[in-house]
């Protein structure tokens, strides 16, 4: 059974890698402004991604689709993201696991453990 889980895991990783490469090819076809903003957001997101980062692949695919839609509709990239691109990127992270979220959880666990499970004095 363990061997099957390992094979299944690596098949999933391989599939996700193919999907990621396909998404990156779509990003490369975006106009320069869109591609630049995408790459900056991507870098911002990866620096905050928690866990194994697999959740981030869905976020990046969704971002690619949004940007492709914006291009098709003749919008500028800032019409999609707004002027505060960092706030836009933070919204993309709202439903994903992040390192800061992990650190937040760990801090609370450590304090509760030290205080015997209570809320403190």
PDB file of C-alpha atoms in Angstrom:
ATOM      1  CA  UNK A   1       0.000   0.000   0.000  1.00  0.00           C
ATOM      2  CA  UNK A   2       2.779   2.441   0.875  1.00  0.00           C
ATOM      3  CA  UNK A   3       4.386   1.836  -2.514  1.00  0.00           C
ATOM      4  CA  UNK A   4       1.066   2.602  -4.246  1.00  0.00           C
ATOM      5  CA  UNK A   5       0.735   5.867  -2.311  1.00  0.00           C
ATOM      6  CA  UNK A   6       4.250   6.841  -3.284  1.00  0.00           C
ATOM      7  CA  UNK A   7       3.627   6.083  -6.963  1.00  0.00           C
ATOM      8  CA  UNK A   8       0.314   7.958  -6.846  1.00  0.00           C
ATOM      9  CA  UNK A   9       1.985  10.926  -5.165  1.00  0.00           C
ATOM     10  CA  UNK A  10       4.705  11.150  -7.798  1.00  0.00           C
ATOM     11  CA  UNK A  11       2.180  10.793 -10.614  1.00  0.00           C
ATOM     12  CA  UNK A  12       0.281  13.721  -9.119  1.00  0.00           C
ATOM     13  CA  UNK A  13       3.468  15.763  -8.817  1.00  0.00           C
ATOM     14  CA  UNK A  14       4.343  14.942 -12.423  1.00  0.00           C
ATOM     15  CA  UNK A  15       0.862  15.985 -13.610  1.00  0.00           C
ATOM     16  CA  UNK A  16       1.056  19.238 -11.669  1.00  0.00           C
ATOM     17  CA  UNK A  17       4.485  19.955 -13.099  1.00  0.00           C
ATOM     18  CA  UNK A  18       3.132  19.523 -16.646  1.00  0.00           C
ATOM     19  CA  UNK A  19       0.205  21.822 -15.826  1.00  0.00           C
ATOM     20  CA  UNK A  20       2.573  24.402 -14.329  1.00  0.00           C
ATOM     21  CA  UNK A  21       4.742  24.376 -17.456  1.00  0.00           C
ATOM     22  CA  UNK A  22       1.658  24.781 -19.650  1.00  0.00           C
ATOM     23  CA  UNK A  23       0.530  27.727 -17.517  1.00  0.00           C
ATOM     24  CA  UNK A  24       3.965  29.311 -17.779  1.00  0.00           C
ATOM     25  CA  UNK A  25       3.802  29.009 -21.568  1.00  0.00           C
ATOM     26  CA  UNK A  26       0.470  30.847 -21.485  1.00  0.00           C
ATOM     27  CA  UNK A  27       2.030  33.558 -19.312  1.00  0.00           C
ATOM     28  CA  UNK A  28       4.863  33.969 -21.818  1.00  0.00           C
ATOM     29  CA  UNK A  29       2.231  34.727 -24.488  1.00  0.00           C
ATOM     30  CA  UNK A  30       0.802  37.651 -22.459  1.00  0.00           C
ATOM     31  CA  UNK A  31       1.624  41.261 -23.427  1.00  0.00           C
ATOM     32  CA  UNK A  32       4.717  42.723 -21.737  1.00  0.00           C
ATOM     33  CA  UNK A  33       2.880  44.715 -19.042  1.00  0.00           C
ATOM     34  CA  UNK A  34       0.766  41.748 -18.049  1.00  0.00           C
ATOM     35  CA  UNK A  35       3.762  39.410 -18.059  1.00  0.00           C
ATOM     36  CA  UNK A  36       5.798  41.805 -15.915  1.00  0.00           C
ATOM     37  CA  UNK A  37       3.023  42.182 -13.323  1.00  0.00           C
ATOM     38  CA  UNK A  38       2.369  38.429 -13.356  1.00  0.00           C
ATOM     39  CA  UNK A  39       6.041  37.644 -12.680  1.00  0.00           C
ATOM     40  CA  UNK A  40       6.197  40.172  -9.829  1.00  0.00           C
ATOM     41  CA  UNK A  41       3.012  38.785  -8.265  1.00  0.00           C
ATOM     42  CA  UNK A  42       4.268  35.235  -8.775  1.00  0.00           C
ATOM     43  CA  UNK A  43       7.506  36.045  -6.946  1.00  0.00           C
ATOM     44  CA  UNK A  44       5.550  37.728  -4.138  1.00  0.00           C
ATOM     45  CA  UNK A  45       3.253  34.706  -3.794  1.00  0.00           C
ATOM     46  CA  UNK A  46       6.025  32.102  -3.804  1.00  0.00           C
ATOM     47  CA  UNK A  47       7.823  33.936  -1.018  1.00  0.00           C
ATOM     48  CA  UNK A  48       4.714  33.549   1.117  1.00  0.00           C
ATOM     49  CA  UNK A  49       3.519  30.087   0.069  1.00  0.00           C
ATOM     50  CA  UNK A  50       3.305  27.562   2.873  1.00  0.00           C
ATOM     51  CA  UNK A  51       3.464  23.804   2.921  1.00  0.00           C
ATOM     52  CA  UNK A  52       4.591  22.140  -0.281  1.00  0.00           C
ATOM     53  CA  UNK A  53       3.312  25.005  -2.433  1.00  0.00           C
ATOM     54  CA  UNK A  54       0.856  22.874  -4.386  1.00  0.00           C
ATOM     55  CA  UNK A  55      -2.024  25.225  -3.495  1.00  0.00           C
ATOM     56  CA  UNK A  56      -0.106  28.001  -5.197  1.00  0.00           C
ATOM     57  CA  UNK A  57      -0.363  26.260  -8.567  1.00  0.00           C
ATOM     58  CA  UNK A  58      -4.136  26.720  -8.553  1.00  0.00           C
ATOM     59  CA  UNK A  59      -3.756  30.377  -7.606  1.00  0.00           C
ATOM     60  CA  UNK A  60      -1.277  30.966 -10.434  1.00  0.00           C
ATOM     61  CA  UNK A  61      -3.495  29.200 -12.955  1.00  0.00           C
ATOM     62  CA  UNK A  62      -6.449  31.329 -11.852  1.00  0.00           C
ATOM     63  CA  UNK A  63      -4.307  34.466 -12.123  1.00  0.00           C
ATOM     64  CA  UNK A  64      -3.258  33.460 -15.644  1.00  0.00           C
ATOM     65  CA  UNK A  65      -6.888  32.980 -16.661  1.00  0.00           C
ATOM     66  CA  UNK A  66      -7.822  36.363 -15.175  1.00  0.00           C
ATOM     67  CA  UNK A  67      -4.995  38.075 -17.052  1.00  0.00           C
ATOM     68  CA  UNK A  68      -5.885  36.338 -20.326  1.00  0.00           C
ATOM     69  CA  UNK A  69      -9.462  37.504 -19.863  1.00  0.00           C
ATOM     70  CA  UNK A  70      -8.266  41.061 -19.231  1.00  0.00           C
ATOM     71  CA  UNK A  71      -6.209  41.020 -22.404  1.00  0.00           C
ATOM     72  CA  UNK A  72      -9.165  39.670 -24.401  1.00  0.00           C
ATOM     73  CA  UNK A  73     -11.386  42.436 -22.993  1.00  0.00           C
ATOM     74  CA  UNK A  74      -8.870  45.173 -23.803  1.00  0.00           C
ATOM     75  CA  UNK A  75      -8.244  46.085 -20.148  1.00  0.00           C
ATOM     76  CA  UNK A  76      -4.934  47.281 -18.777  1.00  0.00           C
ATOM     77  CA  UNK A  77      -3.340  45.097 -16.158  1.00  0.00           C
ATOM     78  CA  UNK A  78      -3.889  47.739 -13.460  1.00  0.00           C
ATOM     79  CA  UNK A  79      -7.582  47.861 -14.301  1.00  0.00           C
ATOM     80  CA  UNK A  80      -7.648  44.226 -13.183  1.00  0.00           C
ATOM     81  CA  UNK A  81      -5.378  44.399 -10.159  1.00  0.00           C
ATOM     82  CA  UNK A  82      -5.990  47.945  -9.005  1.00  0.00           C
ATOM     83  CA  UNK A  83      -3.177  50.358  -8.178  1.00  0.00           C
ATOM     84  CA  UNK A  84      -2.255  48.443  -4.998  1.00  0.00           C
ATOM     85  CA  UNK A  85      -0.907  45.302  -6.624  1.00  0.00           C
ATOM     86  CA  UNK A  86       0.405  43.986  -3.286  1.00  0.00           C
ATOM     87  CA  UNK A  87      -3.088  44.153  -1.781  1.00  0.00           C
ATOM     88  CA  UNK A  88      -4.396  42.307  -4.847  1.00  0.00           C
ATOM     89  CA  UNK A  89      -1.741  39.627  -4.336  1.00  0.00           C
ATOM     90  CA  UNK A  90      -2.616  39.382  -0.641  1.00  0.00           C
ATOM     91  CA  UNK A  91      -6.228  38.708  -1.614  1.00  0.00           C
ATOM     92  CA  UNK A  92      -5.031  35.861  -3.827  1.00  0.00           C
ATOM     93  CA  UNK A  93      -3.303  34.390  -0.776  1.00  0.00           C
ATOM     94  CA  UNK A  94      -6.339  34.724   1.493  1.00  0.00           C
ATOM     95  CA  UNK A  95      -7.527  31.158   0.893  1.00  0.00           C
ATOM     96  CA  UNK A  96      -4.124  29.457   0.767  1.00  0.00           C
ATOM     97  CA  UNK A  97      -1.660  28.218   3.333  1.00  0.00           C
ATOM     98  CA  UNK A  98       1.168  30.691   3.938  1.00  0.00           C
ATOM     99  CA  UNK A  99       4.337  30.661   5.981  1.00  0.00           C
ATOM    100  CA  UNK A 100       3.098  33.608   8.001  1.00  0.00           C
ATOM    101  CA  UNK A 101      -0.087  31.661   8.701  1.00  0.00           C
ATOM    102  CA  UNK A 102       2.018  28.691   9.783  1.00  0.00           C
ATOM    103  CA  UNK A 103       4.108  30.929  12.055  1.00  0.00           C
ATOM    104  CA  UNK A 104       0.919  32.466  13.464  1.00  0.00           C
ATOM    105  CA  UNK A 105      -0.439  29.010  14.298  1.00  0.00           C
ATOM    106  CA  UNK A 106       2.848  27.857  15.796  1.00  0.00           C
ATOM    107  CA  UNK A 107       3.106  30.919  18.041  1.00  0.00           C
ATOM    108  CA  UNK A 108      -0.379  30.297  19.432  1.00  0.00           C
ATOM    109  CA  UNK A 109       0.323  26.572  19.938  1.00  0.00           C
ATOM    110  CA  UNK A 110       3.569  27.307  21.760  1.00  0.00           C
ATOM    111  CA  UNK A 111       1.944  29.820  24.081  1.00  0.00           C
ATOM    112  CA  UNK A 112      -1.037  27.538  24.815  1.00  0.00           C
ATOM    113  CA  UNK A 113       1.281  24.583  25.468  1.00  0.00           C
ATOM    114  CA  UNK A 114       3.438  26.635  27.824  1.00  0.00           C
ATOM    115  CA  UNK A 115       0.428  27.996  29.684  1.00  0.00           C
ATOM    116  CA  UNK A 116      -1.175  24.584  30.015  1.00  0.00           C
ATOM    117  CA  UNK A 117      -3.792  25.013  27.319  1.00  0.00           C
ATOM    118  CA  UNK A 118      -5.254  28.161  28.851  1.00  0.00           C
ATOM    119  CA  UNK A 119      -5.611  31.579  27.315  1.00  0.00           C
ATOM    120  CA  UNK A 120      -3.062  33.152  29.640  1.00  0.00           C
ATOM    121  CA  UNK A 121      -3.432  35.493  32.600  1.00  0.00           C
TER     122      UNK A 121
END
